[in-house]
Amino acid sequence: AGLSPNVIAMIEHWGRDLHAEDGQVTLTVQNESQIPEINRMLVEQGVKVFAITPVRKSLEEIFIETVGEDGGL
């Protein structure tokens, strides 16, 4: 069935780059300490949460985002 528009709006409040597809939601948050609060909100809204997996960017990914593919040349 997917997430209701109301739940999606609530999730968007917590972060950016929200993607919801095939029962999986990804969201970029400012601080991992927000994750338990997001989980609590989802459960309170009747969403069945089976797993939450934090994913961190590698130093290389952060560097490329900061200076670009060509290293700033």
Tab-separated table of N, CA, C and O in Angstrom, residues 11-44:
chain	number	residue	atom	x	y	z
A	11	ILE	N	7.888	12.427	7.703
A	11	ILE	CA	9.264	11.977	7.518
A	11	ILE	C	10.112	13.105	6.934
A	11	ILE	O	11.253	13.318	7.353
A	12	GLU	N	9.567	13.814	5.949
A	12	GLU	CA	10.316	14.904	5.310
A	12	GLU	C	10.707	15.987	6.312
A	12	GLU	O	11.712	16.665	6.128
A	13	HIS	N	9.940	16.121	7.370
A	13	HIS	CA	10.257	17.085	8.422
A	13	HIS	C	11.618	16.785	9.048
A	13	HIS	O	12.312	17.673	9.510
A	14	TRP	N	12.012	15.512	9.085
A	14	TRP	CA	13.223	15.084	9.778
A	14	TRP	C	14.493	15.177	8.946
A	14	TRP	O	15.589	15.086	9.488
A	15	GLY	N	14.377	15.274	7.624
A	15	GLY	CA	15.592	15.253	6.819
A	15	GLY	C	15.352	15.693	5.392
A	15	GLY	O	14.415	16.412	5.093
A	16	ARG	N	16.235	15.213	4.518
A	16	ARG	CA	16.148	15.598	3.100
A	16	ARG	C	16.413	14.363	2.240
A	16	ARG	O	16.793	13.317	2.741
A	17	ASP	N	16.254	14.515	0.951
A	17	ASP	CA	16.500	13.429	-0.012
A	17	ASP	C	15.690	12.180	0.302
A	17	ASP	O	16.204	11.069	0.281
A	18	LEU	N	14.413	12.351	0.582
A	18	LEU	CA	13.529	11.223	0.883
A	18	LEU	C	13.233	10.438	-0.388
A	18	LEU	O	12.883	11.017	-1.412
A	19	HIS	N	13.416	9.119	-0.304
A	19	HIS	CA	13.053	8.214	-1.390
A	19	HIS	C	12.278	7.058	-0.770
A	19	HIS	O	12.753	6.425	0.165
A	20	ALA	N	11.094	6.797	-1.288
A	20	ALA	CA	10.269	5.680	-0.808
A	20	ALA	C	9.890	4.836	-2.007
A	20	ALA	O	9.262	5.312	-2.944
A	21	GLU	N	10.331	3.566	-1.977
A	21	GLU	CA	10.065	2.684	-3.109
A	21	GLU	C	10.116	1.231	-2.650
A	21	GLU	O	11.023	0.839	-1.906
A	22	ASP	N	9.167	0.436	-3.111
A	22	ASP	CA	9.131	-0.998	-2.828
A	22	ASP	C	9.264	-1.318	-1.337
A	22	ASP	O	10.017	-2.214	-0.938
A	23	GLY	N	8.588	-0.554	-0.498
A	23	GLY	CA	8.603	-0.824	0.928
A	23	GLY	C	9.858	-0.384	1.647
A	23	GLY	O	10.036	-0.667	2.823
A	24	GLN	N	10.743	0.316	0.947
A	24	GLN	CA	11.979	0.803	1.566
A	24	GLN	C	12.012	2.322	1.496
A	24	GLN	O	11.682	2.917	0.480
A	25	VAL	N	12.410	2.935	2.597
A	25	VAL	CA	12.502	4.395	2.668
A	25	VAL	C	13.942	4.770	2.993
A	25	VAL	O	14.543	4.196	3.895
A	26	THR	N	14.490	5.696	2.235
A	26	THR	CA	15.805	6.245	2.572
A	26	THR	C	15.641	7.734	2.815
A	26	THR	O	14.826	8.397	2.177
A	27	LEU	N	16.413	8.234	3.755
A	27	LEU	CA	16.314	9.627	4.160
A	27	LEU	C	17.669	10.070	4.693
A	27	LEU	O	18.316	9.343	5.439
A	28	THR	N	18.105	11.249	4.304
A	28	THR	CA	19.333	11.827	4.835
A	28	THR	C	18.968	12.688	6.028
A	28	THR	O	18.160	13.610	5.909
A	29	VAL	N	19.543	12.364	7.194
A	29	VAL	CA	19.290	13.139	8.409
A	29	VAL	C	20.568	13.858	8.819
A	29	VAL	O	21.672	13.427	8.495
A	30	GLN	N	20.403	14.935	9.550
A	30	GLN	CA	21.540	15.723	10.009
A	30	GLN	C	22.334	14.987	11.080
A	30	GLN	O	23.542	15.060	11.128
A	31	ASN	N	21.613	14.241	11.932
A	31	ASN	CA	22.265	13.613	13.071
A	31	ASN	C	21.600	12.261	13.347
A	31	ASN	O	20.379	12.172	13.401
A	32	GLU	N	22.419	11.234	13.545
A	32	GLU	CA	21.869	9.903	13.801
A	32	GLU	C	21.032	9.837	15.077
A	32	GLU	O	20.225	8.932	15.244
A	33	SER	N	21.215	10.796	15.972
A	33	SER	CA	20.431	10.792	17.208
A	33	SER	C	18.938	10.989	16.932
A	33	SER	O	18.108	10.731	17.803
A	34	GLN	N	18.581	11.418	15.721
A	34	GLN	CA	17.181	11.596	15.347
A	34	GLN	C	16.494	10.274	15.015
A	34	GLN	O	15.272	10.187	15.024
A	35	ILE	N	17.276	9.231	14.737
A	35	ILE	CA	16.707	7.973	14.252
A	35	ILE	C	15.689	7.370	15.216
A	35	ILE	O	14.602	6.971	14.783
A	36	PRO	N	15.966	7.282	16.527
A	36	PRO	CA	14.932	6.725	17.420
A	36	PRO	C	13.633	7.533	17.404
A	36	PRO	O	12.540	6.958	17.476
A	37	GLU	N	13.733	8.844	17.287
A	37	GLU	CA	12.528	9.681	17.241
A	37	GLU	C	11.750	9.436	15.958
A	37	GLU	O	10.517	9.385	15.974
A	38	ILE	N	12.450	9.275	14.849
A	38	ILE	CA	11.791	8.986	13.571
A	38	ILE	C	11.092	7.633	13.660
A	38	ILE	O	9.943	7.484	13.250
A	39	ASN	N	11.774	6.648	14.215
A	39	ASN	CA	11.183	5.316	14.376
A	39	ASN	C	9.923	5.380	15.236
A	39	ASN	O	8.895	4.793	14.886
A	40	ARG	N	9.991	6.082	16.345
A	40	ARG	CA	8.835	6.211	17.237
A	40	ARG	C	7.654	6.832	16.495
A	40	ARG	O	6.526	6.357	16.598
A	41	MET	N	7.911	7.882	15.729
A	41	MET	CA	6.845	8.545	14.977
A	41	MET	C	6.229	7.590	13.963
A	41	MET	O	5.005	7.512	13.824
A	42	LEU	N	7.073	6.820	13.263
A	42	LEU	CA	6.549	5.878	12.278
A	42	LEU	C	5.654	4.826	12.931
A	42	LEU	O	4.562	4.542	12.443
A	43	VAL	N	6.120	4.254	14.042
A	43	VAL	CA	5.339	3.235	14.744
A	43	VAL	C	4.025	3.827	15.253
A	43	VAL	O	2.964	3.203	15.139
A	44	GLU	N	4.070	5.038	15.790
A	44	GLU	CA	2.846	5.694	16.275
A	44	GLU	C	1.851	5.922	15.145
A	44	GLU	O	0.645	5.974	15.376
